[in-house]
């Protein structure tokens, strides 16, 4: 018996399949990361629709549950086109989609991660897009079970003056306890602890911090996806 | 199957590899060619042989032509200070059909695509930078697709050319000629609104 479902989703990846069709990868709200063929998706109408970051109302159909199946979709929010003229946020959008495509298992529902991505895509239009991006990756790590523990210093238990993170445990370390180990710790940007604007170097430190734990705990032995690895060049 | 039948079968297989043709349409095309032997098959054969022998990519811009440098690069009437960067030769031909671009071209041969493993070195961006410097290009027009990959490629090129002292511009995005607002997608409408200009 044929199976089908309807859901909302965000385009993560697209790849041409033959001349007219498209292999679409989305993050749907109730059905997780899901792939399917879009018949005629590489055509004139589909080209604007199936862009990474675009939010769609999806219908997936297949003869059996295990089959790849086919998607049909309608655009609900054109996120990609709104960022075309802004290199940093556009790179952030590409990085977020590439990270999710590389980290999430298929057909496993992650409604919180979907909702966080929707919020990130909206925030990428703001001036503080990079802060939103780093916070989103920290939240993604937490959702995947590798969250940073920034509640107190791992050495002294202090809750103030937290300035570093242990690259092994992901726990915060205060400036005083860091002492001679400072060079081996990852700098902790203050905007991950409180609603403060980023200081000099904070954004690069934030990206390096989340990249380290994504690479070590989630992606290893694979490297960071190329759009994420090159995101730092667009911070200025 | 006879030897002749096998040859026609091979022809059908080859034709089916062409864009726009599947096995059924390739069969129809092969049958048509065989029927129109003198008026179509033989001239087509000669044309294909001619193209195979003489057409090659231009070493300067990447366009296909029978001469190298191509007719566009060799044309003294073309403005040397104006360079249009396109993804594929088909895009160059589309702009040439319009006949409104007086400068020269640079064909990248693709777009940055992490999924397909295409990075800046695969597109020869260093060659483009060197060309802008050696030919004293005043303006580079990035005529790349309005897609995430296309615009990411455009931003990477613009960043690379930042130190060359060349003006970098992109094509406008918005309402196409003959387009009705009711039928446009949200993305096109929002970029058209962003790119609005005063009438008076």
PDB file of C-alpha atoms in Angstrom, chain A:
ATOM      1  CA  UNK A   1       0.000   0.000   0.000  1.00  0.00           C
ATOM      2  CA  UNK A   2       1.316   3.442  -0.904  1.00  0.00           C
ATOM      3  CA  UNK A   3       2.482   5.674   1.904  1.00  0.00           C
ATOM      4  CA  UNK A   4       2.500   9.447   2.073  1.00  0.00           C
ATOM      5  CA  UNK A   5       2.812  12.295   4.534  1.00  0.00           C
ATOM      6  CA  UNK A   6       2.533  16.060   4.602  1.00  0.00           C
ATOM      7  CA  UNK A   7       4.840  18.239   6.650  1.00  0.00           C
ATOM      8  CA  UNK A   8       6.746  21.488   6.651  1.00  0.00           C
ATOM      9  CA  UNK A   9      10.453  21.360   5.898  1.00  0.00           C
ATOM     10  CA  UNK A  10      13.592  23.263   5.001  1.00  0.00           C
ATOM     11  CA  UNK A  11      15.733  22.476   1.976  1.00  0.00           C
ATOM     12  CA  UNK A  12      19.191  21.232   3.002  1.00  0.00           C
ATOM     13  CA  UNK A  13      20.632  19.771  -0.201  1.00  0.00           C
ATOM     14  CA  UNK A  14      19.745  19.489  -3.860  1.00  0.00           C
ATOM     15  CA  UNK A  15      21.373  17.422  -6.544  1.00  0.00           C
ATOM     16  CA  UNK A  16      20.344  17.006 -10.164  1.00  0.00           C
ATOM     17  CA  UNK A  17      19.036  13.601 -11.052  1.00  0.00           C
ATOM     18  CA  UNK A  18      19.153  13.089 -14.780  1.00  0.00           C
ATOM     19  CA  UNK A  19      18.093  15.999 -16.894  1.00  0.00           C
ATOM     20  CA  UNK A  20      14.892  17.218 -15.307  1.00  0.00           C
ATOM     21  CA  UNK A  21      14.661  15.710 -11.835  1.00  0.00           C
ATOM     22  CA  UNK A  22      16.166  16.620  -8.513  1.00  0.00           C
ATOM     23  CA  UNK A  23      17.268  14.607  -5.499  1.00  0.00           C
ATOM     24  CA  UNK A  24      16.054  16.756  -2.635  1.00  0.00           C
ATOM     25  CA  UNK A  25      17.236  16.559   0.975  1.00  0.00           C
ATOM     26  CA  UNK A  26      15.102  18.388   3.550  1.00  0.00           C
ATOM     27  CA  UNK A  27      14.801  18.751   7.297  1.00  0.00           C
ATOM     28  CA  UNK A  28      11.106  18.203   7.903  1.00  0.00           C
ATOM     29  CA  UNK A  29       9.553  18.992  11.263  1.00  0.00           C
ATOM     30  CA  UNK A  30       7.911  15.651  12.052  1.00  0.00           C
ATOM     31  CA  UNK A  31       9.886  13.285   9.822  1.00  0.00           C
ATOM     32  CA  UNK A  32      13.427  14.575  10.302  1.00  0.00           C
ATOM     33  CA  UNK A  33      16.049  14.674   7.604  1.00  0.00           C
ATOM     34  CA  UNK A  34      14.456  13.080   4.582  1.00  0.00           C
ATOM     35  CA  UNK A  35      15.347  12.606   0.935  1.00  0.00           C
ATOM     36  CA  UNK A  36      13.145  12.197  -2.092  1.00  0.00           C
ATOM     37  CA  UNK A  37      13.007  12.752  -5.820  1.00  0.00           C
ATOM     38  CA  UNK A  38      11.306  15.834  -7.217  1.00  0.00           C
ATOM     39  CA  UNK A  39      10.040  15.048 -10.700  1.00  0.00           C
ATOM     40  CA  UNK A  40      10.788  18.022 -12.914  1.00  0.00           C
ATOM     41  CA  UNK A  41      12.476  19.767  -9.964  1.00  0.00           C
ATOM     42  CA  UNK A  42      15.467  20.847 -12.039  1.00  0.00           C
ATOM     43  CA  UNK A  43      13.171  22.714 -14.405  1.00  0.00           C
ATOM     44  CA  UNK A  44      12.459  26.415 -14.609  1.00  0.00           C
ATOM     45  CA  UNK A  45       9.836  26.457 -11.868  1.00  0.00           C
ATOM     46  CA  UNK A  46      11.793  24.288  -9.460  1.00  0.00           C
ATOM     47  CA  UNK A  47      15.054  26.178  -9.629  1.00  0.00           C
ATOM     48  CA  UNK A  48      13.875  29.027  -7.408  1.00  0.00           C
ATOM     49  CA  UNK A  49      11.884  26.745  -5.146  1.00  0.00           C
ATOM     50  CA  UNK A  50      14.474  24.149  -4.238  1.00  0.00           C
ATOM     51  CA  UNK A  51      17.236  26.356  -2.883  1.00  0.00           C
ATOM     52  CA  UNK A  52      18.958  25.534   0.432  1.00  0.00           C
ATOM     53  CA  UNK A  53      17.255  27.337   3.315  1.00  0.00           C
ATOM     54  CA  UNK A  54      13.874  27.736   1.618  1.00  0.00           C
ATOM     55  CA  UNK A  55      10.909  26.661   3.745  1.00  0.00           C
ATOM     56  CA  UNK A  56       8.436  24.394   1.979  1.00  0.00           C
ATOM     57  CA  UNK A  57       5.092  22.726   2.529  1.00  0.00           C
ATOM     58  CA  UNK A  58       5.990  19.155   1.572  1.00  0.00           C
ATOM     59  CA  UNK A  59       4.129  16.097   0.438  1.00  0.00           C
ATOM     60  CA  UNK A  60       6.119  12.861   0.281  1.00  0.00           C
ATOM     61  CA  UNK A  61       4.800   9.750  -1.450  1.00  0.00           C
ATOM     62  CA  UNK A  62       6.232   6.283  -1.967  1.00  0.00           C
ATOM     63  CA  UNK A  63       4.963   2.801  -2.706  1.00  0.00           C
ATOM     64  CA  UNK A  64       6.685   1.419   0.397  1.00  0.00           C
ATOM     65  CA  UNK A  65       7.992   3.146   3.534  1.00  0.00           C
ATOM     66  CA  UNK A  66      11.596   2.171   2.732  1.00  0.00           C
ATOM     67  CA  UNK A  67      11.539   3.607  -0.770  1.00  0.00           C
ATOM     68  CA  UNK A  68      13.206   6.867  -1.674  1.00  0.00           C
ATOM     69  CA  UNK A  69       9.853   8.294  -2.713  1.00  0.00           C
ATOM     70  CA  UNK A  70       8.942  11.535  -4.417  1.00  0.00           C
ATOM     71  CA  UNK A  71       8.369  15.020  -3.077  1.00  0.00           C
ATOM     72  CA  UNK A  72       6.001  17.689  -4.231  1.00  0.00           C
ATOM     73  CA  UNK A  73       6.257  21.054  -2.545  1.00  0.00           C
ATOM     74  CA  UNK A  74       5.037  24.612  -2.292  1.00  0.00           C
ATOM     75  CA  UNK A  75       7.164  27.503  -1.141  1.00  0.00           C
ATOM     76  CA  UNK A  76       6.176  28.990   2.219  1.00  0.00           C
ATOM     77  CA  UNK A  77       9.211  31.207   2.907  1.00  0.00           C
ATOM     78  CA  UNK A  78      11.926  32.155   0.418  1.00  0.00           C
ATOM     79  CA  UNK A  79      14.878  32.450   2.806  1.00  0.00           C
ATOM     80  CA  UNK A  80      17.683  31.998   0.289  1.00  0.00           C
ATOM     81  CA  UNK A  81      16.830  34.810  -2.110  1.00  0.00           C
ATOM     82  CA  UNK A  82      16.538  37.300   0.758  1.00  0.00           C
ATOM     83  CA  UNK A  83      20.234  36.733   1.575  1.00  0.00           C
ATOM     84  CA  UNK A  84      21.697  36.676  -1.936  1.00  0.00           C
ATOM     85  CA  UNK A  85      23.237  40.125  -1.610  1.00  0.00           C
ATOM     86  CA  UNK A  86      24.806  39.485   1.811  1.00  0.00           C
ATOM     87  CA  UNK A  87      27.865  37.223   1.638  1.00  0.00           C
ATOM     88  CA  UNK A  88      28.176  36.527   5.379  1.00  0.00           C
ATOM     89  CA  UNK A  89      24.573  35.516   6.084  1.00  0.00           C
ATOM     90  CA  UNK A  90      24.429  33.573   2.791  1.00  0.00           C
ATOM     91  CA  UNK A  91      27.548  31.658   3.854  1.00  0.00           C
ATOM     92  CA  UNK A  92      25.879  31.102   7.252  1.00  0.00           C
ATOM     93  CA  UNK A  93      22.806  29.665   5.546  1.00  0.00           C
ATOM     94  CA  UNK A  94      24.933  27.341   3.399  1.00  0.00           C
ATOM     95  CA  UNK A  95      26.974  26.291   6.441  1.00  0.00           C
ATOM     96  CA  UNK A  96      23.903  25.544   8.591  1.00  0.00           C
ATOM     97  CA  UNK A  97      22.334  23.414   5.844  1.00  0.00           C
ATOM     98  CA  UNK A  98      25.608  21.576   5.200  1.00  0.00           C
ATOM     99  CA  UNK A  99      26.182  20.926   8.935  1.00  0.00           C
ATOM    100  CA  UNK A 100      22.684  19.487   9.378  1.00  0.00           C
ATOM    101  CA  UNK A 101      22.997  17.378   6.227  1.00  0.00           C
ATOM    102  CA  UNK A 102      26.244  15.949   7.604  1.00  0.00           C
ATOM    103  CA  UNK A 103      25.212  15.441  11.221  1.00  0.00           C
ATOM    104  CA  UNK A 104      21.586  14.347  11.428  1.00  0.00           C
ATOM    105  CA  UNK A 105      20.567  10.740  10.810  1.00  0.00           C
ATOM    106  CA  UNK A 106      17.885  10.216   8.167  1.00  0.00           C
ATOM    107  CA  UNK A 107      14.204   9.754   8.988  1.00  0.00           C
ATOM    108  CA  UNK A 108      14.588  10.528  12.683  1.00  0.00           C
ATOM    109  CA  UNK A 109      12.325  13.388  13.831  1.00  0.00           C
ATOM    110  CA  UNK A 110      14.085  16.401  15.376  1.00  0.00           C
ATOM    111  CA  UNK A 111      11.323  19.026  15.761  1.00  0.00           C
ATOM    112  CA  UNK A 112      13.446  21.170  18.108  1.00  0.00           C
ATOM    113  CA  UNK A 113      16.335  21.267  15.652  1.00  0.00           C
ATOM    114  CA  UNK A 114      13.893  22.120  12.857  1.00  0.00           C
ATOM    115  CA  UNK A 115      12.418  24.983  14.893  1.00  0.00           C
ATOM    116  CA  UNK A 116      15.883  26.226  15.873  1.00  0.00           C
ATOM    117  CA  UNK A 117      16.852  26.258  12.188  1.00  0.00           C
ATOM    118  CA  UNK A 118      13.748  28.278  11.330  1.00  0.00           C
ATOM    119  CA  UNK A 119      14.719  30.808  14.002  1.00  0.00           C
ATOM    120  CA  UNK A 120      18.316  30.897  12.744  1.00  0.00           C
ATOM    121  CA  UNK A 121      17.210  31.476   9.144  1.00  0.00           C
ATOM    122  CA  UNK A 122      15.131  34.423  10.320  1.00  0.00           C
ATOM    123  CA  UNK A 123      18.030  35.784  12.398  1.00  0.00           C
ATOM    124  CA  UNK A 124      20.507  35.542   9.501  1.00  0.00           C
ATOM    125  CA  UNK A 125      18.906  38.659   8.069  1.00  0.00           C
ATOM    126  CA  UNK A 126      20.034  40.694  11.100  1.00  0.00           C
ATOM    127  CA  UNK A 127      23.363  42.448  11.622  1.00  0.00           C
ATOM    128  CA  UNK A 128      24.218  40.047  14.451  1.00  0.00           C
ATOM    129  CA  UNK A 129      23.891  36.989  12.219  1.00  0.00           C
ATOM    130  CA  UNK A 130      27.203  35.479  13.324  1.00  0.00           C
ATOM    131  CA  UNK A 131      26.213  35.598  17.015  1.00  0.00           C
ATOM    132  CA  UNK A 132      22.960  33.838  16.123  1.00  0.00           C
ATOM    133  CA  UNK A 133      24.887  31.262  14.129  1.00  0.00           C
ATOM    134  CA  UNK A 134      27.327  30.391  16.932  1.00  0.00           C
ATOM    135  CA  UNK A 135      24.471  30.163  19.456  1.00  0.00           C
ATOM    136  CA  UNK A 136      22.582  27.923  17.046  1.00  0.00           C
ATOM    137  CA  UNK A 137      25.538  25.537  16.723  1.00  0.00           C
ATOM    138  CA  UNK A 138      25.922  25.442  20.517  1.00  0.00           C
ATOM    139  CA  UNK A 139      22.227  24.594  20.755  1.00  0.00           C
ATOM    140  CA  UNK A 140      22.622  21.929  18.025  1.00  0.00           C
ATOM    141  CA  UNK A 141      25.457  20.322  20.012  1.00  0.00           C
ATOM    142  CA  UNK A 142      23.187  20.245  23.069  1.00  0.00           C
ATOM    143  CA  UNK A 143      20.313  18.699  21.073  1.00  0.00           C
ATOM    144  CA  UNK A 144      22.663  16.008  19.763  1.00  0.00           C
ATOM    145  CA  UNK A 145      23.834  15.169  23.282  1.00  0.00           C
ATOM    146  CA  UNK A 146      27.199  16.931  23.217  1.00  0.00           C
ATOM    147  CA  UNK A 147      26.214  20.231  24.822  1.00  0.00           C
ATOM    148  CA  UNK A 148      28.738  22.552  26.400  1.00  0.00           C
ATOM    149  CA  UNK A 149      28.474  22.863  30.195  1.00  0.00           C
ATOM    150  CA  UNK A 150      28.924  26.575  30.791  1.00  0.00           C
ATOM    151  CA  UNK A 151      27.157  26.710  34.154  1.00  0.00           C
ATOM    152  CA  UNK A 152      30.260  26.750  36.383  1.00  0.00           C
ATOM    153  CA  UNK A 153      34.035  26.379  36.316  1.00  0.00           C
ATOM    154  CA  UNK A 154      35.031  22.690  36.087  1.00  0.00           C
ATOM    155  CA  UNK A 155      37.987  23.319  38.455  1.00  0.00           C
ATOM    156  CA  UNK A 156      36.795  25.795  41.088  1.00  0.00           C
ATOM    157  CA  UNK A 157      33.014  25.699  40.742  1.00  0.00           C
ATOM    158  CA  UNK A 158      32.951  29.473  40.295  1.00  0.00           C
ATOM    159  CA  UNK A 159      30.150  30.839  38.164  1.00  0.00           C
ATOM    160  CA  UNK A 160      31.803  34.159  37.308  1.00  0.00           C
ATOM    161  CA  UNK A 161      34.765  35.099  35.097  1.00  0.00           C
ATOM    162  CA  UNK A 162      34.306  32.017  32.900  1.00  0.00           C
ATOM    163  CA  UNK A 163      36.645  32.521  29.958  1.00  0.00           C
ATOM    164  CA  UNK A 164      37.636  29.135  28.564  1.00  0.00           C
ATOM    165  CA  UNK A 165      36.241  25.712  27.683  1.00  0.00           C
ATOM    166  CA  UNK A 166      38.036  22.421  28.077  1.00  0.00           C
ATOM    167  CA  UNK A 167      38.466  20.879  24.599  1.00  0.00           C
ATOM    168  CA  UNK A 168      38.053  17.389  26.094  1.00  0.00           C
ATOM    169  CA  UNK A 169      35.030  17.746  28.368  1.00  0.00           C
ATOM    170  CA  UNK A 170      33.236  20.816  26.994  1.00  0.00           C
ATOM    171  CA  UNK A 171      33.043  22.291  30.515  1.00  0.00           C
ATOM    172  CA  UNK A 172      33.773  25.942  31.265  1.00  0.00           C
ATOM    173  CA  UNK A 173      36.974  27.017  33.038  1.00  0.00           C
ATOM    174  CA  UNK A 174      37.372  30.368  34.816  1.00  0.00           C
ATOM    175  CA  UNK A 175      40.236  32.689  34.012  1.00  0.00           C
ATOM    176  CA  UNK A 176      41.940  32.096  37.360  1.00  0.00           C
ATOM    177  CA  UNK A 177      41.905  28.289  37.107  1.00  0.00           C
ATOM    178  CA  UNK A 178      43.027  28.332  33.473  1.00  0.00           C
ATOM    179  CA  UNK A 179      46.477  29.561  34.558  1.00  0.00           C
ATOM    180  CA  UNK A 180      49.237  27.727  32.734  1.00  0.00           C
ATOM    181  CA  UNK A 181      46.777  25.588  30.737  1.00  0.00           C
ATOM    182  CA  UNK A 182      45.351  28.641  28.969  1.00  0.00           C
ATOM    183  CA  UNK A 183      47.037  27.856  25.637  1.00  0.00           C
ATOM    184  CA  UNK A 184      45.469  24.384  25.572  1.00  0.00           C
ATOM    185  CA  UNK A 185      41.932  25.619  26.330  1.00  0.00           C
ATOM    186  CA  UNK A 186      39.379  27.035  23.896  1.00  0.00           C
ATOM    187  CA  UNK A 187      38.450  30.713  24.452  1.00  0.00           C
ATOM    188  CA  UNK A 188      34.816  31.132  25.531  1.00  0.00           C
ATOM    189  CA  UNK A 189      33.103  34.185  24.006  1.00  0.00           C
ATOM    190  CA  UNK A 190      31.027  36.134  26.535  1.00  0.00           C
ATOM    191  CA  UNK A 191      27.983  36.199  24.215  1.00  0.00           C
ATOM    192  CA  UNK A 192      27.488  32.486  24.834  1.00  0.00           C
ATOM    193  CA  UNK A 193      27.022  33.206  28.545  1.00  0.00           C
ATOM    194  CA  UNK A 194      24.866  36.327  28.448  1.00  0.00           C
ATOM    195  CA  UNK A 195      23.082  38.719  26.090  1.00  0.00           C
ATOM    196  CA  UNK A 196      26.118  40.900  25.418  1.00  0.00           C
ATOM    197  CA  UNK A 197      27.508  42.165  22.119  1.00  0.00           C
ATOM    198  CA  UNK A 198      30.543  40.285  20.801  1.00  0.00           C
ATOM    199  CA  UNK A 199      33.981  41.714  21.562  1.00  0.00           C
ATOM    200  CA  UNK A 200      37.005  41.647  19.242  1.00  0.00           C
ATOM    201  CA  UNK A 201      37.785  38.081  18.238  1.00  0.00           C
ATOM    202  CA  UNK A 202      34.693  36.699  19.979  1.00  0.00           C
ATOM    203  CA  UNK A 203      32.953  35.602  16.790  1.00  0.00           C
ATOM    204  CA  UNK A 204      36.013  33.761  15.473  1.00  0.00           C
ATOM    205  CA  UNK A 205      36.485  32.169  18.910  1.00  0.00           C
ATOM    206  CA  UNK A 206      32.838  31.138  18.981  1.00  0.00           C
ATOM    207  CA  UNK A 207      33.038  29.523  15.553  1.00  0.00           C
ATOM    208  CA  UNK A 208      36.267  27.747  16.531  1.00  0.00           C
ATOM    209  CA  UNK A 209      34.669  26.498  19.764  1.00  0.00           C
ATOM    210  CA  UNK A 210      31.597  24.917  18.203  1.00  0.00           C
ATOM    211  CA  UNK A 211      33.618  23.665  15.202  1.00  0.00           C
ATOM    212  CA  UNK A 212      35.931  21.802  17.571  1.00  0.00           C
ATOM    213  CA  UNK A 213      33.106  19.894  19.262  1.00  0.00           C
ATOM    214  CA  UNK A 214      31.210  19.287  16.035  1.00  0.00           C
ATOM    215  CA  UNK A 215      34.343  17.843  14.448  1.00  0.00           C
ATOM    216  CA  UNK A 216      35.380  15.845  17.520  1.00  0.00           C
ATOM    217  CA  UNK A 217      32.063  14.416  18.722  1.00  0.00           C
ATOM    218  CA  UNK A 218      29.612  14.528  15.849  1.00  0.00           C
ATOM    219  CA  UNK A 219      31.416  14.397  12.521  1.00  0.00           C
ATOM    220  CA  UNK A 220      34.666  12.494  13.243  1.00  0.00           C
ATOM    221  CA  UNK A 221      36.338  10.983  11.291  1.00  0.00           C
ATOM    222  CA  UNK A 222      34.798  13.202   8.608  1.00  0.00           C
ATOM    223  CA  UNK A 223      35.976  16.821   8.363  1.00  0.00           C
ATOM    224  CA  UNK A 224      33.732  19.856   8.755  1.00  0.00           C
ATOM    225  CA  UNK A 225      31.648  20.445   5.613  1.00  0.00           C
ATOM    226  CA  UNK A 226      33.382  22.893   3.292  1.00  0.00           C
ATOM    227  CA  UNK A 227      30.815  25.735   3.691  1.00  0.00           C
ATOM    228  CA  UNK A 228      31.221  25.534   7.491  1.00  0.00           C
ATOM    229  CA  UNK A 229      35.024  25.297   7.340  1.00  0.00           C
ATOM    230  CA  UNK A 230      35.164  28.479   5.242  1.00  0.00           C
ATOM    231  CA  UNK A 231      32.580  30.438   7.239  1.00  0.00           C
ATOM    232  CA  UNK A 232      35.191  32.361   9.257  1.00  0.00           C
ATOM    233  CA  UNK A 233      36.325  34.314   6.187  1.00  0.00           C
ATOM    234  CA  UNK A 234      32.968  36.126   6.066  1.00  0.00           C
ATOM    235  CA  UNK A 235      32.989  37.378   9.664  1.00  0.00           C
ATOM    236  CA  UNK A 236      34.235  40.862   8.816  1.00  0.00           C
TER     237      UNK A 236
END
